[in-house]
Amino acid sequence: MKSYAVALVALLPCLAASLGEVDKAKMIGNPGAPVRIELFSDFQCPGCKAFHETLLPVIIRDYVVPGKAYIFNHEFPLPMHPYSREAANLATAAATIGKYQQVADVLFLNQTSWGATGKVWDTVASVLNPAEQKKVQALAKDPAILAQVQQDVDAGKAQNVPQTPTIVVSRGTKRYAFPGPDQGNYVLLRSLIDGLLK
């Protein structure tokens, strides 16, 4: 997890200036990299937690740090998870102040706790200072933030995302959905990404 955070900090200056602040904050890596990896995830999904903590750091090490790919995070809260939409709204609001990754990390780390109690805000607030807390709490109810989360959901539906986590790997016009990435099928995912890099 620490190597993920170090890699992320090192890559933040590489983000394109032409992108919106929320988009930049939800990216890992240089958007000029040849391969784009779109990640559709749900903060209350156990599979997404496992992906975030085990496979995402490996993808960052193997593809993002060397500049072969970049990752774009999409919110895809599933209706069966009662607090995932609130978590997505808060994370997207935190993106406006450059705190998306910190909020995502703490939400996944403490998923079991807030998923049982519904105290999503308490978890998010733990990585924000008082001024940031006030801003994020207000923004999480802003219609523009709610619309951004819904745009992510709509993008996932348009791409027939079957489950979380799902990644969509693309280069140019070639696009491939890869549902359920995990340690067990990473060899297949590597093969797909390496094929796009040729």
Tab-separated table of C-alpha atoms in Angstrom:
chain	number	residue	atom	x	y	z
A	1	MET	CA	0.000	0.000	0.000
A	2	LYS	CA	2.862	2.394	0.786
A	3	SER	CA	4.454	1.813	-2.619
A	4	TYR	CA	1.089	2.643	-4.221
A	5	ALA	CA	0.960	5.955	-2.368
A	6	VAL	CA	4.577	6.789	-3.263
A	7	ALA	CA	3.955	5.982	-6.931
A	8	LEU	CA	0.804	8.083	-6.927
A	9	VAL	CA	2.538	11.102	-5.418
A	10	ALA	CA	5.343	10.794	-7.967
A	11	LEU	CA	2.856	10.655	-10.832
A	12	LEU	CA	0.547	13.506	-9.866
A	13	PRO	CA	2.601	16.176	-11.688
A	14	CYS	CA	2.209	14.167	-14.903
A	15	LEU	CA	-1.501	14.829	-15.146
A	16	ALA	CA	-2.678	16.810	-18.170
A	17	ALA	CA	-3.541	20.435	-17.534
A	18	SER	CA	-6.408	20.325	-20.035
A	19	LEU	CA	-8.495	17.929	-17.959
A	20	GLY	CA	-11.004	19.038	-15.353
A	21	GLU	CA	-9.874	19.013	-11.740
A	22	VAL	CA	-12.133	16.102	-10.804
A	23	ASP	CA	-10.936	14.075	-13.801
A	24	LYS	CA	-7.295	14.740	-12.936
A	25	ALA	CA	-7.838	13.780	-9.315
A	26	LYS	CA	-9.457	10.489	-10.333
A	27	MET	CA	-6.518	9.528	-12.548
A	28	ILE	CA	-3.329	7.705	-11.802
A	29	GLY	CA	-0.521	8.286	-14.265
A	30	ASN	CA	0.046	10.252	-17.429
A	31	PRO	CA	-2.986	10.497	-19.735
A	32	GLY	CA	-0.530	10.609	-22.627
A	33	ALA	CA	0.374	6.948	-21.977
A	34	PRO	CA	-0.584	4.633	-24.854
A	35	VAL	CA	-2.998	2.412	-22.885
A	36	ARG	CA	-5.985	3.655	-20.896
A	37	ILE	CA	-7.338	1.489	-18.076
A	38	GLU	CA	-10.792	2.523	-16.903
A	39	LEU	CA	-11.659	1.095	-13.506
A	40	PHE	CA	-15.329	0.747	-12.572
A	41	SER	CA	-15.629	0.046	-8.867
A	42	ASP	CA	-17.919	0.263	-5.865
A	43	PHE	CA	-16.495	1.324	-2.497
A	44	GLN	CA	-18.707	-1.190	-0.669
A	45	CYS	CA	-17.785	-4.149	-2.923
A	46	PRO	CA	-15.447	-6.696	-1.254
A	47	GLY	CA	-13.952	-7.625	-4.639
A	48	CYS	CA	-13.144	-3.967	-5.294
A	49	LYS	CA	-11.459	-3.728	-1.895
A	50	ALA	CA	-9.310	-6.764	-2.726
A	51	PHE	CA	-8.469	-5.315	-6.151
A	52	HIS	CA	-7.581	-1.918	-4.673
A	53	GLU	CA	-5.309	-3.395	-2.032
A	54	THR	CA	-3.617	-6.207	-3.963
A	55	LEU	CA	-3.791	-5.897	-7.750
A	56	LEU	CA	-3.978	-2.141	-8.298
A	57	PRO	CA	-0.495	-1.573	-6.811
A	58	VAL	CA	0.878	-4.267	-9.148
A	59	ILE	CA	-0.725	-2.644	-12.215
A	60	ILE	CA	0.670	0.705	-11.129
A	61	ARG	CA	4.140	-0.800	-10.724
A	62	ASP	CA	4.094	-2.737	-13.997
A	63	TYR	CA	2.323	-0.291	-16.302
A	64	VAL	CA	1.646	3.146	-14.814
A	65	VAL	CA	5.062	3.965	-13.328
A	66	PRO	CA	6.906	3.037	-16.568
A	67	GLY	CA	4.453	5.218	-18.541
A	68	LYS	CA	2.817	2.385	-20.497
A	69	ALA	CA	-0.705	2.990	-19.144
A	70	TYR	CA	-2.780	5.268	-17.005
A	71	ILE	CA	-5.800	4.517	-14.864
A	72	PHE	CA	-9.054	6.424	-14.736
A	73	ASN	CA	-11.380	5.688	-11.813
A	74	HIS	CA	-15.147	5.538	-12.385
A	75	GLU	CA	-17.725	5.297	-9.633
A	76	PHE	CA	-20.086	2.370	-10.137
A	77	PRO	CA	-22.107	2.053	-6.902
A	78	LEU	CA	-24.285	-1.030	-7.021
A	79	PRO	CA	-27.905	-0.821	-5.793
A	80	MET	CA	-27.381	-3.793	-3.443
A	81	HIS	CA	-24.850	-1.804	-1.391
A	82	PRO	CA	-26.782	0.737	0.690
A	83	TYR	CA	-23.893	3.120	1.403
A	84	SER	CA	-21.888	2.906	-1.807
A	85	ARG	CA	-23.589	5.862	-3.525
A	86	GLU	CA	-22.874	8.083	-0.517
A	87	ALA	CA	-19.252	6.919	-0.568
A	88	ALA	CA	-19.019	7.652	-4.304
A	89	ASN	CA	-20.486	11.134	-3.812
A	90	LEU	CA	-18.049	11.916	-1.004
A	91	ALA	CA	-15.042	10.584	-2.949
A	92	THR	CA	-16.011	12.604	-6.021
A	93	ALA	CA	-16.479	15.703	-3.855
A	94	ALA	CA	-13.034	15.048	-2.350
A	95	ALA	CA	-11.613	14.919	-5.881
A	96	THR	CA	-12.452	18.606	-6.275
A	97	ILE	CA	-9.910	19.403	-3.559
A	98	GLY	CA	-7.330	16.877	-4.752
A	99	LYS	CA	-8.097	14.264	-2.080
A	100	TYR	CA	-9.695	11.504	-4.155
A	101	GLN	CA	-6.989	8.883	-3.650
A	102	GLN	CA	-6.726	9.494	0.089
A	103	VAL	CA	-10.492	9.130	0.460
A	104	ALA	CA	-10.594	6.043	-1.787
A	105	ASP	CA	-7.795	4.442	0.238
A	106	VAL	CA	-9.489	5.041	3.605
A	107	LEU	CA	-12.891	3.904	2.315
A	108	PHE	CA	-11.485	0.597	1.092
A	109	LEU	CA	-9.312	0.145	4.169
A	110	ASN	CA	-12.287	0.588	6.508
A	111	GLN	CA	-14.979	-0.889	4.262
A	112	THR	CA	-16.139	-3.504	6.772
A	113	SER	CA	-16.659	-0.905	9.499
A	114	TRP	CA	-18.584	1.794	7.611
A	115	GLY	CA	-20.368	-0.840	5.535
A	116	ALA	CA	-21.855	-2.241	8.755
A	117	THR	CA	-22.579	1.046	10.538
A	118	GLY	CA	-23.341	3.390	7.634
A	119	LYS	CA	-20.889	5.927	9.063
A	120	VAL	CA	-19.338	6.726	5.686
A	121	TRP	CA	-18.749	10.367	6.546
A	122	ASP	CA	-16.794	9.540	9.708
A	123	THR	CA	-14.415	7.421	7.636
A	124	VAL	CA	-13.965	10.083	4.950
A	125	ALA	CA	-13.542	12.871	7.513
A	126	SER	CA	-10.626	11.003	9.096
A	127	VAL	CA	-8.324	11.934	6.186
A	128	LEU	CA	-9.464	15.554	5.829
A	129	ASN	CA	-8.650	18.639	7.851
A	130	PRO	CA	-11.582	20.708	9.217
A	131	ALA	CA	-11.661	23.127	6.254
A	132	GLU	CA	-11.595	20.222	3.795
A	133	GLN	CA	-14.320	18.427	5.751
A	134	LYS	CA	-16.626	21.435	5.475
A	135	LYS	CA	-15.996	21.768	1.750
A	136	VAL	CA	-16.396	18.074	0.934
A	137	GLN	CA	-19.540	17.714	3.034
A	138	ALA	CA	-21.159	20.619	1.162
A	139	LEU	CA	-19.962	19.483	-2.272
A	140	ALA	CA	-21.195	15.919	-1.765
A	141	LYS	CA	-24.754	17.284	-1.950
A	142	ASP	CA	-24.061	19.586	-4.913
A	143	PRO	CA	-26.095	18.640	-8.010
A	144	ALA	CA	-22.924	18.891	-10.148
A	145	ILE	CA	-21.155	16.245	-8.030
A	146	LEU	CA	-24.218	14.002	-8.029
A	147	ALA	CA	-24.353	14.374	-11.813
A	148	GLN	CA	-20.666	13.410	-12.148
A	149	VAL	CA	-21.251	10.213	-10.190
A	150	GLN	CA	-24.301	9.460	-12.329
A	151	GLN	CA	-22.222	10.065	-15.486
A	152	ASP	CA	-19.783	7.408	-14.278
A	153	VAL	CA	-22.664	4.995	-13.667
A	154	ASP	CA	-24.139	5.769	-17.081
A	155	ALA	CA	-20.728	5.249	-18.734
A	156	GLY	CA	-20.484	1.836	-17.079
A	157	LYS	CA	-23.967	0.874	-18.202
A	158	ALA	CA	-23.208	2.049	-21.746
A	159	GLN	CA	-20.146	-0.207	-21.745
A	160	ASN	CA	-22.186	-3.118	-20.333
A	161	VAL	CA	-20.109	-3.331	-17.156
A	162	PRO	CA	-21.343	-6.622	-15.685
A	163	GLN	CA	-19.867	-6.398	-12.177
A	164	THR	CA	-17.406	-4.602	-9.970
A	165	PRO	CA	-14.548	-4.378	-10.282
A	166	THR	CA	-14.406	-4.241	-14.053
A	167	ILE	CA	-11.664	-2.638	-16.042
A	168	VAL	CA	-11.886	-1.549	-19.646
A	169	VAL	CA	-8.503	-1.579	-21.329
A	170	SER	CA	-8.160	0.459	-24.503
A	171	ARG	CA	-5.734	1.801	-27.029
A	172	GLY	CA	-7.104	3.819	-29.901
A	173	THR	CA	-10.259	2.107	-31.130
A	174	LYS	CA	-9.448	-1.228	-29.491
A	175	ARG	CA	-11.419	-1.678	-26.247
A	176	TYR	CA	-11.646	-4.747	-24.060
A	177	ALA	CA	-13.688	-5.203	-20.907
A	178	PHE	CA	-12.082	-7.346	-18.232
A	179	PRO	CA	-14.556	-8.108	-15.423
A	180	GLY	CA	-13.312	-9.364	-12.082
A	181	PRO	CA	-9.586	-8.682	-12.318
A	182	ASP	CA	-7.743	-10.390	-9.466
A	183	GLN	CA	-4.425	-12.012	-8.609
A	184	GLY	CA	-5.572	-15.290	-10.154
A	185	ASN	CA	-6.163	-13.889	-13.620
A	186	TYR	CA	-3.440	-11.224	-13.697
A	187	VAL	CA	-1.478	-13.253	-16.262
A	188	LEU	CA	-4.418	-12.915	-18.670
A	189	LEU	CA	-4.733	-9.198	-17.952
A	190	ARG	CA	-0.996	-8.713	-18.546
A	191	SER	CA	-1.316	-10.541	-21.837
A	192	LEU	CA	-4.148	-8.236	-22.906
A	193	ILE	CA	-2.286	-5.056	-21.963
A	194	ASP	CA	0.994	-6.267	-23.463
A	195	GLY	CA	-0.839	-7.120	-26.688
A	196	LEU	CA	-2.139	-3.559	-26.902
A	197	LEU	CA	1.347	-2.183	-26.322
A	198	LYS	CA	2.785	-4.014	-29.371
